[in-house]
XYZ file of C-alpha atoms in Angstrom:
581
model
C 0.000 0.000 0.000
C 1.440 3.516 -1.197
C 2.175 5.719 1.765
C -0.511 8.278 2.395
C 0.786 12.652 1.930
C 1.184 13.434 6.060
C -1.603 15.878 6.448
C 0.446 19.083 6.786
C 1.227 18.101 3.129
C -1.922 19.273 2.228
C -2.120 22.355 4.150
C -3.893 25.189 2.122
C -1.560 27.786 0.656
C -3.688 30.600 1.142
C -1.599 33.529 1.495
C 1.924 32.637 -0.156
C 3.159 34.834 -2.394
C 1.460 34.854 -5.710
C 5.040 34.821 -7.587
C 6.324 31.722 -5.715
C 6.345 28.924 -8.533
C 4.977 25.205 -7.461
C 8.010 24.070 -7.039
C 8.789 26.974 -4.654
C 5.090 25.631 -2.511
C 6.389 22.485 -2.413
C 9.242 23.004 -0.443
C 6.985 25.371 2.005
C 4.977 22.333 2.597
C 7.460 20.068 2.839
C 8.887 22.065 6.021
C 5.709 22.406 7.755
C 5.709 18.033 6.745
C 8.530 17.378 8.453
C 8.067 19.517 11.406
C 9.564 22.973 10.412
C 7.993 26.415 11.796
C 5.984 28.441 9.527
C 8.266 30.818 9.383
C 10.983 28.112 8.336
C 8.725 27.059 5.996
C 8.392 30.535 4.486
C 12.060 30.384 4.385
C 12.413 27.682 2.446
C 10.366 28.495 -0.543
C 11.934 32.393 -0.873
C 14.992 30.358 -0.710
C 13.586 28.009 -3.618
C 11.861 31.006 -5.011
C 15.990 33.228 -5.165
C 17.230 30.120 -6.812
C 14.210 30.822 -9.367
C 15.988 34.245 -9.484
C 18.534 33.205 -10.345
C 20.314 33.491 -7.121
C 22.483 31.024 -5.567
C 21.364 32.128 -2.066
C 19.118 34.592 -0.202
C 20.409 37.700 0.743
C 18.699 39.591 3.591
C 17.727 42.515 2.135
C 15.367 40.681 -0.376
C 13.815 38.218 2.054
C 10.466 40.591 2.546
C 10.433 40.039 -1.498
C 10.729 36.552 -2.206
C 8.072 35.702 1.092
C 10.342 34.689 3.886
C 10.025 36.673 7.266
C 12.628 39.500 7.968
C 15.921 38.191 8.491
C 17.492 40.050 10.649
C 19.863 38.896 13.291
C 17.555 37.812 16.036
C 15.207 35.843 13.709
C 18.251 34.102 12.563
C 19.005 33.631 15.984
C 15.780 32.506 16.956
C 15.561 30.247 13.725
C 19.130 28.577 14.246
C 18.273 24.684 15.337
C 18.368 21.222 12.863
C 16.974 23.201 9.978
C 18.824 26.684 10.086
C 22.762 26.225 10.976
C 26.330 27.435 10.724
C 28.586 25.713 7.617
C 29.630 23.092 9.952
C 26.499 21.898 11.160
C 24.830 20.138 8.277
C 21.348 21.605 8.254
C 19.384 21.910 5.064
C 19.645 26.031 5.376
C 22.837 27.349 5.372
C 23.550 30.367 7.559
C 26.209 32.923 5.773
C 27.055 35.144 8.531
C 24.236 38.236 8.251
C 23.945 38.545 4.793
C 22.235 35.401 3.138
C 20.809 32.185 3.674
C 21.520 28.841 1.214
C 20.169 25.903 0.116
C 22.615 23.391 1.072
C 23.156 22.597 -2.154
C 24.749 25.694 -3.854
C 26.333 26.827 -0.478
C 28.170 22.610 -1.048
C 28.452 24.078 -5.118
C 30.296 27.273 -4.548
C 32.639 26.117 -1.655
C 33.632 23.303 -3.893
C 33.982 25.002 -6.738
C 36.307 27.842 -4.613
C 38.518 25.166 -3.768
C 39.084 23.467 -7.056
C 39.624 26.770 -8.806
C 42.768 27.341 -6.465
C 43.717 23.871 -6.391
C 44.247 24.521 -10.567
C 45.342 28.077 -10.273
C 48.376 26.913 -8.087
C 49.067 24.070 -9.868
C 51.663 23.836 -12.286
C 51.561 21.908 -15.957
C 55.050 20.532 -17.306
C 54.776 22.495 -20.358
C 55.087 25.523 -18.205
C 58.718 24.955 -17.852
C 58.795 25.590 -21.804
C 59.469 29.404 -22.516
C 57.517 30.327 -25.636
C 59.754 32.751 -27.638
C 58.922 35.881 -29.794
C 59.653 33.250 -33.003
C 56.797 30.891 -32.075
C 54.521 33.309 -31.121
C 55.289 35.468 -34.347
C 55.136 31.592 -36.246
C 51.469 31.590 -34.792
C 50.480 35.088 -35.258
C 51.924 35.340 -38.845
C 54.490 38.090 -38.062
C 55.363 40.432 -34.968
C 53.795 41.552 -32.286
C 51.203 44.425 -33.077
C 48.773 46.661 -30.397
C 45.730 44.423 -31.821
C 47.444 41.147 -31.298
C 49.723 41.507 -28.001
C 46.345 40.439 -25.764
C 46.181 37.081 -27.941
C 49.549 36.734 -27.410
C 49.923 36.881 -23.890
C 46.969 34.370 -23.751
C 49.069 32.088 -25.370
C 51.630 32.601 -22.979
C 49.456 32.600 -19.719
C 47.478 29.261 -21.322
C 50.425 27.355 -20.607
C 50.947 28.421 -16.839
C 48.440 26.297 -14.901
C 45.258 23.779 -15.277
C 42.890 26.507 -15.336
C 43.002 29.640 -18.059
C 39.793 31.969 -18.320
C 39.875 34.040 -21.974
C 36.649 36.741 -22.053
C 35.901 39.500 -24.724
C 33.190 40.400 -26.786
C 31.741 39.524 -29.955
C 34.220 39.745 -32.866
C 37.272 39.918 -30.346
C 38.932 36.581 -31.533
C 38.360 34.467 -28.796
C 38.373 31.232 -31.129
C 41.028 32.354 -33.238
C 43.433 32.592 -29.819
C 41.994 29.207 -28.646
C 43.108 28.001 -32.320
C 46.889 29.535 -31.728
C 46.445 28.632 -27.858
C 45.914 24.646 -28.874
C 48.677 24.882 -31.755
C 51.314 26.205 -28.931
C 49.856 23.962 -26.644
C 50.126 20.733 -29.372
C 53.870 22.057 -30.143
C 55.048 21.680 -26.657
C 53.722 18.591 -25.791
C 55.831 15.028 -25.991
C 52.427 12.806 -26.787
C 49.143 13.230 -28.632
C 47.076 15.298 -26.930
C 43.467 14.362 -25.783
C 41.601 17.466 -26.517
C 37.425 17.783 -25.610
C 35.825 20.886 -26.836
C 32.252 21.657 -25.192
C 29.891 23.840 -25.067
C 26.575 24.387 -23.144
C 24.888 23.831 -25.943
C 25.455 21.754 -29.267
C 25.009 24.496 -31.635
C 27.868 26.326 -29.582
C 30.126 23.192 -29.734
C 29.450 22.635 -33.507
C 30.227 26.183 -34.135
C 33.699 26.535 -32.197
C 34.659 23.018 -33.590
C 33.963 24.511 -37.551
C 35.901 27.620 -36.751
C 38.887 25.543 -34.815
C 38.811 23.106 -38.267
C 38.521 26.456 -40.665
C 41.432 27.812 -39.195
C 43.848 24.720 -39.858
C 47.069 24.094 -38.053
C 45.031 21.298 -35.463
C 46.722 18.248 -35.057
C 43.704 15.891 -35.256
C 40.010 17.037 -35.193
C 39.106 17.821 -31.029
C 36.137 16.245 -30.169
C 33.039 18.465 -30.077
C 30.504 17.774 -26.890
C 28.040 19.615 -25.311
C 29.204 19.893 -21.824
C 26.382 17.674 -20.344
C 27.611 15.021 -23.037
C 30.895 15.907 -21.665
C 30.147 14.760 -18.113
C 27.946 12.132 -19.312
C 24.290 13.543 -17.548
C 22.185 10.903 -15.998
C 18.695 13.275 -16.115
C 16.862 10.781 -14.157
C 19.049 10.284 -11.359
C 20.645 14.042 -11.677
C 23.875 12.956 -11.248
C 26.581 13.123 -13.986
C 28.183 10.152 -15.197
C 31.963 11.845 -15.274
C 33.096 12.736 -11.747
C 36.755 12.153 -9.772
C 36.420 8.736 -9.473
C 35.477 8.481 -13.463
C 37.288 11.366 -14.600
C 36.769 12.557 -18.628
C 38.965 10.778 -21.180
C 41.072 14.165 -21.688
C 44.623 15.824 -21.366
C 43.004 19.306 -22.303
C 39.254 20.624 -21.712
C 37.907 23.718 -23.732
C 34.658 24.646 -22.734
C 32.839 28.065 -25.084
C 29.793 29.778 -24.054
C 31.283 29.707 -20.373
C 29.288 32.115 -18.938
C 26.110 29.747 -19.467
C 27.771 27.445 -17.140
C 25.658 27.360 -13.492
C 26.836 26.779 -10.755
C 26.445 23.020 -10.171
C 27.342 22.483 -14.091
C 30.899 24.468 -13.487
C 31.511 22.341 -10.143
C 30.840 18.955 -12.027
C 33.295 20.396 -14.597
C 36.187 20.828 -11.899
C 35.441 17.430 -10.377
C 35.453 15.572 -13.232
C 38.619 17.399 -14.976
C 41.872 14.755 -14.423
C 44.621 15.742 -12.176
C 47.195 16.221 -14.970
C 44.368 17.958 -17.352
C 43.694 21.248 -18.303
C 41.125 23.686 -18.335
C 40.316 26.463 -20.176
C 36.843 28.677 -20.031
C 35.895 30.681 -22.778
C 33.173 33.246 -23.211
C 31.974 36.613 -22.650
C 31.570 37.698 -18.813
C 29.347 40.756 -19.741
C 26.340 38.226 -21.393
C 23.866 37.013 -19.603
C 23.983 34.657 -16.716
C 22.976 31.310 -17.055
C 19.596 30.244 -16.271
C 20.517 28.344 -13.551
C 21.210 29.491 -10.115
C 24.968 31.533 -9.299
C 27.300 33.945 -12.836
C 29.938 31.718 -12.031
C 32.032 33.003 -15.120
C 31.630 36.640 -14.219
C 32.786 35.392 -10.486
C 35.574 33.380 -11.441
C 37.129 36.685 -13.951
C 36.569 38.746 -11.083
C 38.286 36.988 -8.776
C 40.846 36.135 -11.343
C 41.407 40.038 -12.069
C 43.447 40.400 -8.722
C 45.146 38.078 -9.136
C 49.120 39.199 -10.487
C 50.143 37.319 -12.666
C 46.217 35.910 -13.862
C 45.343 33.246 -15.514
C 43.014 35.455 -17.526
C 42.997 37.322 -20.812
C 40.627 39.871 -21.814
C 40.265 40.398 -24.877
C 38.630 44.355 -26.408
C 39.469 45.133 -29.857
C 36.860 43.840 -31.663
C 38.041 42.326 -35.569
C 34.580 42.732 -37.283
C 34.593 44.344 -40.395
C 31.530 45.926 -39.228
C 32.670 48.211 -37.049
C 29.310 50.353 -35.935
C 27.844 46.633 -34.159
C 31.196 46.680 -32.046
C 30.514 50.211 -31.088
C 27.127 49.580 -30.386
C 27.794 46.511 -27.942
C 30.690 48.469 -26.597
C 28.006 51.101 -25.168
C 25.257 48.479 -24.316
C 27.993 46.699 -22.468
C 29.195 49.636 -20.531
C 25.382 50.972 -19.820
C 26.176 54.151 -21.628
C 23.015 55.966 -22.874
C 24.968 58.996 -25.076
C 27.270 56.731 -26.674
C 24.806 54.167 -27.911
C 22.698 57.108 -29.165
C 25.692 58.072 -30.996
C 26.638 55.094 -32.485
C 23.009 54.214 -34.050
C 22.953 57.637 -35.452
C 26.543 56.725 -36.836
C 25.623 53.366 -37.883
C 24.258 54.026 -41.662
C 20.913 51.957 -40.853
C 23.235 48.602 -40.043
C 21.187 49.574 -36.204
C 18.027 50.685 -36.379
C 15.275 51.275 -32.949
C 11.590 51.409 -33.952
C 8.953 52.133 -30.960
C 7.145 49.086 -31.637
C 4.997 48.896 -28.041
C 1.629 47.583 -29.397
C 0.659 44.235 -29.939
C -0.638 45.870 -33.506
C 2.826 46.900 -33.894
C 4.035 43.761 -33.449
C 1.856 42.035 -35.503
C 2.831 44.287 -38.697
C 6.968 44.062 -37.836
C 6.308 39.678 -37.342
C 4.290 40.414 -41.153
C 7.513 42.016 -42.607
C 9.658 39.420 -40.954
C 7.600 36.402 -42.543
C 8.171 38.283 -46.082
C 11.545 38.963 -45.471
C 12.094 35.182 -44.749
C 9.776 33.889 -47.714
C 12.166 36.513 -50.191
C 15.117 34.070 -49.260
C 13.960 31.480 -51.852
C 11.594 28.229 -51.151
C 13.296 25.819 -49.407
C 14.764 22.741 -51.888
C 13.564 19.618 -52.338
C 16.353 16.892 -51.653
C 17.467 13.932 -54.172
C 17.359 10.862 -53.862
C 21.162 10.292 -53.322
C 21.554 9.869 -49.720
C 24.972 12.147 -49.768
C 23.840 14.793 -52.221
C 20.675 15.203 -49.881
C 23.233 15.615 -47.081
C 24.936 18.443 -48.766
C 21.868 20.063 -49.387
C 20.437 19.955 -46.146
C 23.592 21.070 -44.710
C 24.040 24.120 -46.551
C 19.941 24.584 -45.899
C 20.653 24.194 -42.198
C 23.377 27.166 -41.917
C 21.273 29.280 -44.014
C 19.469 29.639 -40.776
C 22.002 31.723 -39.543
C 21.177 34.837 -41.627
C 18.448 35.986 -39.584
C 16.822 35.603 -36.003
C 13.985 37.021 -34.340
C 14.579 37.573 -30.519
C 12.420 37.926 -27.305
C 13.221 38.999 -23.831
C 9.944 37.480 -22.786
C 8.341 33.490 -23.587
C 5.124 34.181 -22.785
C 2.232 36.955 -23.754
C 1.982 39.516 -27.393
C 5.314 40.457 -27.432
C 6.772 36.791 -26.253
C 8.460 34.243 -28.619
C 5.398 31.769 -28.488
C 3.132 34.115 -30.172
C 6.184 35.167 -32.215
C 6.444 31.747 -33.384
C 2.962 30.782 -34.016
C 2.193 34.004 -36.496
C 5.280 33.449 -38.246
C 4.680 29.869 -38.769
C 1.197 30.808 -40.046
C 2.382 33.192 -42.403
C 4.871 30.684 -44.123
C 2.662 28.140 -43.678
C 0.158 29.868 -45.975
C 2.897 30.589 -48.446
C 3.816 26.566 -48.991
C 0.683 26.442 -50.283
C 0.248 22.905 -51.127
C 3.692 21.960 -50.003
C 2.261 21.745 -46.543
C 1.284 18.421 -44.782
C -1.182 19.163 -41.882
C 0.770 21.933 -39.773
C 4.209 20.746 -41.117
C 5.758 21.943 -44.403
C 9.558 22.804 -46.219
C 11.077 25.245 -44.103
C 9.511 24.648 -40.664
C 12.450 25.482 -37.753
C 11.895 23.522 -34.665
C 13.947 23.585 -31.337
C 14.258 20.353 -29.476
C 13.748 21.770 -26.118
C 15.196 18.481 -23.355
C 17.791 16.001 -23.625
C 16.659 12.542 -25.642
C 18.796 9.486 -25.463
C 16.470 7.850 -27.860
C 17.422 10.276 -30.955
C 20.793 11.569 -29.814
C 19.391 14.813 -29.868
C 19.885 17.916 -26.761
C 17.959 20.803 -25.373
C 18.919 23.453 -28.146
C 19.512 21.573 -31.192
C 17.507 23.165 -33.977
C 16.128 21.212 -36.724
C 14.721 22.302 -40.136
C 11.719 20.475 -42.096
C 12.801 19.393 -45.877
C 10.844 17.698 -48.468
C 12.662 14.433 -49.453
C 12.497 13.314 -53.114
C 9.442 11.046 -53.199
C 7.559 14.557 -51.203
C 8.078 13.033 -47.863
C 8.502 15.314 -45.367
C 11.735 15.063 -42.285
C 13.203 17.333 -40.390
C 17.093 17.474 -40.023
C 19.779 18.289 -37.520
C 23.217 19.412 -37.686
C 25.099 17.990 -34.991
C 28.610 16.720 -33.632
C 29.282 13.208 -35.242
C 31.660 13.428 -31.587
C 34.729 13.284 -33.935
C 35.182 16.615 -34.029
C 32.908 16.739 -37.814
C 29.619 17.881 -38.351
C 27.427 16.052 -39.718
C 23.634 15.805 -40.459
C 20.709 13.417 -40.342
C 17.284 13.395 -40.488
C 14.131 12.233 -38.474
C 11.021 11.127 -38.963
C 7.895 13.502 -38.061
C 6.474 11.077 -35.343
C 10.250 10.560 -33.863
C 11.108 13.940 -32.737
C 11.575 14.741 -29.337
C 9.788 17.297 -27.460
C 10.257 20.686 -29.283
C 8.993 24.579 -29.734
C 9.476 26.455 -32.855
C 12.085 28.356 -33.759
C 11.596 31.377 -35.715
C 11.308 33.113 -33.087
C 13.757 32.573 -30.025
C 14.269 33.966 -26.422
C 17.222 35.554 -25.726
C 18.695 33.333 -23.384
C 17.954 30.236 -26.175
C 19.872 32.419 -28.287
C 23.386 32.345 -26.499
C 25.768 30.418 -27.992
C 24.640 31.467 -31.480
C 25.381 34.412 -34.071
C 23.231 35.505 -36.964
C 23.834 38.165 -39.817
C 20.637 40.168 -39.072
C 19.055 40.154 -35.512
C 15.405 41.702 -34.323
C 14.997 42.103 -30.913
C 11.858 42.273 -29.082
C 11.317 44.374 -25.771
C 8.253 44.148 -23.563
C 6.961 48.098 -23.586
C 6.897 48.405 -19.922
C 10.441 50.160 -18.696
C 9.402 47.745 -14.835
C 9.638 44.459 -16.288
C 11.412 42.707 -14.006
C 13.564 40.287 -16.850
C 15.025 43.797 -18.764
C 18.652 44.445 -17.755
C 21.826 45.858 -19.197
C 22.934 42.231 -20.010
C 20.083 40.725 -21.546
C 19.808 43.438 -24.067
C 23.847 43.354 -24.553
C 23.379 39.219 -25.265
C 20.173 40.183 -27.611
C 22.409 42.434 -29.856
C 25.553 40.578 -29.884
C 23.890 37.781 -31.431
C 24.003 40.340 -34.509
C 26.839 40.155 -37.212
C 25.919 42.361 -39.879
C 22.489 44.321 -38.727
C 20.418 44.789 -35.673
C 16.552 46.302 -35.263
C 15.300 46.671 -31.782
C 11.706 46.853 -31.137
C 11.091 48.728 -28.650
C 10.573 52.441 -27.078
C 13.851 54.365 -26.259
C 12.949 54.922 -22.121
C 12.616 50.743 -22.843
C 16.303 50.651 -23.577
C 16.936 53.315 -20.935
C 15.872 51.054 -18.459
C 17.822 48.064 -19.487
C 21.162 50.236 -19.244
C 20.438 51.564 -15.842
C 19.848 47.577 -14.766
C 22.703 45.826 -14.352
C 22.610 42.232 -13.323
C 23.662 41.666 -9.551
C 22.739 38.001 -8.674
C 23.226 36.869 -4.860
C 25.540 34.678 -3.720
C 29.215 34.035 -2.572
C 30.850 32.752 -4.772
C 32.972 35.729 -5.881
C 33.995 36.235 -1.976
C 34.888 32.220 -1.777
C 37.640 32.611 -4.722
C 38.921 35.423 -3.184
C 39.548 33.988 0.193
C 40.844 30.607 -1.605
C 43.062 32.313 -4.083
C 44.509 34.449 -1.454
C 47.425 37.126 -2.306
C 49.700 35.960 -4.578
């Protein structure tokens, strides 16, 4: 006989906060279940509901927010006891002096992750003893040393010091060429093969750094492209990852893109499962959004890093674009100036345009041009027959995907990316005419949106539907073949996994990704609590050769003036484990 819910289980929830999610009601009953005060109860879901936030932990000042009593110091007093408790004493809530609360779990993540960090920062790799000379470094760079250059030179240098190397910079900066010239130096210098893993958060991220590593030549071998849960082998079910220090990953060197998507507990599986005479190196862009999970370790870890003389940490600024008025542009998005980005539209020559588009009427007409805009690209081709010439096609179909992207900063409501998708899926879908089947026709994007074991295919992947020769109709995938090529295959209608559309994406499904033209979509109210300075810099990053944004100017105002600031410690753990050097 099934065990019956203990009554308290099923206590009404009358008076929560409205924002707390179910999840976030759970763990409030779940207290009061297991014998926990109200007001530890309370606790626990604003400590659930932060982690929603995006916060690793609590902080005091926003417990009145997110639903939990006041926390001053005599309620934590009075709350201390088997649920509420110092580090040491291995209570579910964590007490961090007066300033926030944890979750066991993330206070466990950051600590760890504090400690590994210096553990690789301190430790030496025998290729360090290896001085690498002007001559190789002008070998790599194609001549001498030049103002543009020198940062991607030292990175070469400092990649060579310790396990762990972080390389940041914006868009266009030539963060994969230096991880190119970073593994060449790296290759040169070392006795054996070397075991290289690329990864990325997600697989379109790992596909595209493994293309650009291949375009550039000079590789010995073809590094294995992952995403990073592939990586660390991820056991959804069990939420446990398959790769830890006990199973370490099959690698001498690990080089993981798109770093600042990393959360917290994905960057300490990372460290755990990296072997003791392996390398690390993080790549990304510190000023982009955090990841959606809880903690910004990357923006932590180059913080911490900074102090740090010498660092294991490049930054890169000159940006290599040929396009020169998007690097301006992101230059004053990412520094939250108001004048200068002003400056730079009016100096862009229509390659940035902003259009007050704060009506769902508005909207409506701009998702209209879109659709025609899309449809003027050419009907989508019908495959042959021949197995590898289909390939080709689809493959060249697939990165045509790339020239354009509509964004959202919101999922849900007129100006969100479902009703995004679902008019501009109607509108093409009315323009394949009789090439449709049902809902599906040539053309369709689709975004597999979980991990599926059965198809080999991860939360990201994007797919595109293509009319095979006999009129069938499949939709196909560019992914990691794992070595190191891409290559493509199709599925079935009935076999995909669980997926949304994709013409229209959120801007956090967008990281990892670049696309010639970019619209972004703003919700027209200047409070909304997801606009900030870095989601709008990540929304027109994504942007390679032109940018619209949709959306009022006090809009754009407000996302400068709000910068991210998520809570936690981690940035205060590396410090005090790095310690002066």
């Amino acid at each position: 006989m099934s065990a019956q819910p203990h009554p308290l289980m099923l206590r009404s929830t009358t008076g929560l906060p409205e924002h707390w999610r179910p999840i976030d009601r759970l763990l409030h009953r779940w207290v009061l279940a297991h014998g926990g005060s109200n007001d530890l109860a309370r606790l626990g879901g604003a400590l659930s509901a932060a982690t929603g936030e995006g916060h690793s932990a609590l902080a005091v000042e926003d417990a009145l927010r997110l639903g939990a009593p006041t926390l001053d110091r005599d309620t934590l007093d009075a709350l201390a006891g088997p649920w509420l408790g110092r580090p040491e004493d291995d209570t579910p809530f964590v007490r961090d002096g007066e300033v926030r609360v944890y979750l066991r779990r993330y206070w466990r993540a950051e600590t760890a992750i504090a400690d590994a960090v210096a553990g690789a920062v301190r430790a030496t790799l025998p290729v360090a003893a290896t001085a690498i000379d002007d001559a190789i470094l002008d070998d790599l760079f194609g001549g001498p040393a030049a103002p543009d250059s020198e940062p991607q030179r030292e990175a070469v240098r400092r990649c060579l010091r310790t396990r762990l190397f972080v390389l940041t910079g914006g868009p266009g900066t030539g963060k994969t060429t230096t991880v190119r010239r970073m593994l060449i130096a790296r290759q040169r210098l070392q006795d054996a093969p070397l075991a290289v893993r690329v990864a990325a958060p997600t697989g379109k991220a790992a596909q595209r750094l493994a293309e650009s590593l291949r375009e550039g030549g000079g590789l010995q071998g073809d590094p294995v492209a992952l995403t990073v849960h592939r990586l660390l082998e991820v056991q959804p079910r069990a939420q446990t990852f398959g790769r830890h220090r006990d199973r370490p990953v099959d690698a001498d060197l690990v080089v993981v893109d798109e770093a600042s998507m990393l959360d917290l507990e994905t960057l300490q599986a990372l460290l755990d499962a990296l072997p003791p005479h392996a390398a690390l190196w993080l790549v990304g862009d510190a000023d982009q959004l955090s990841p959606v999970g809880p903690g910004s370790a990357l923006q932590d870890l180059v913080q911490a890093l900074d102090a740090l003389d010498p660092t294991p940490l490049v930054r890169l600024a000159h940006s290599f674009r040929a396009d020169g008025a998007l690097s301006v542009v992101n230059g004053a998005l990412r520094r939250g100036d108001g004048a200068a980005l002003a400056d730079a539209i009016d100096r862009s020559a229509g390659a940035v345009r902003v259009l007050g588009t704060t009506t769902p009427a508005g909207v409506q007409a701009a998702l209209r041009d879109w659709a025609e805009a899309l449809d003027a690209e050419g009907p989508m081709p019908d495959l042959p027959a021949d197995p590898t010439s289909a390939a080709g096609i689809a493959t060249t179909a697939l990165r045509s995907l790339r020239a354009r992207q509509w964004l959202c900063a919101v999922r849900e409501g007129a100006f969100g990316s479902v009703e995004a998708n679902q008019r501009l899926d109607a509108a093409l879908r009315r323009r394949a005419g009789r090439a449709a089947l049902g809902e599906w026709y040539p053309g369709r994007r689709v975004l597999v949106t979980r991990n599926d074991a059965d198809t080999g295919l991860f939360n990201g992947d994007v797919g595109l539907c293509l009319a095979d020769a006999d009129g069938r109709l499949r939709v196909w995938f560019e992914a990691s073949s794992g070595s190191g090529s891409a290559t493509v295959r199709a599925l079935p209608l009935g076999a995909l996994p669980a997926f949304d559309l994709a013409f229209a994406l959120t801007v956090h499904k967008s990281q990892g990704s670049e696309y010639g033209e970019v619209a972004v979509l703003l919700p027209p109210d200047p409070t909304h609590r997801v606009l900030s300075r870095e989601l709008l810099y990540t929304a027109a990053s994504r942007a390679k050769r032109a940018l619209t944004l949709h959306a009022e100017d006090r809009v754009i105002d407000a996302c400068l003036a709000r910068p991210v600031r998520r809570a936690g410690g981690l940035h205060m753990r590396l410090a005090e484990a790095l310690g002066p050097r």
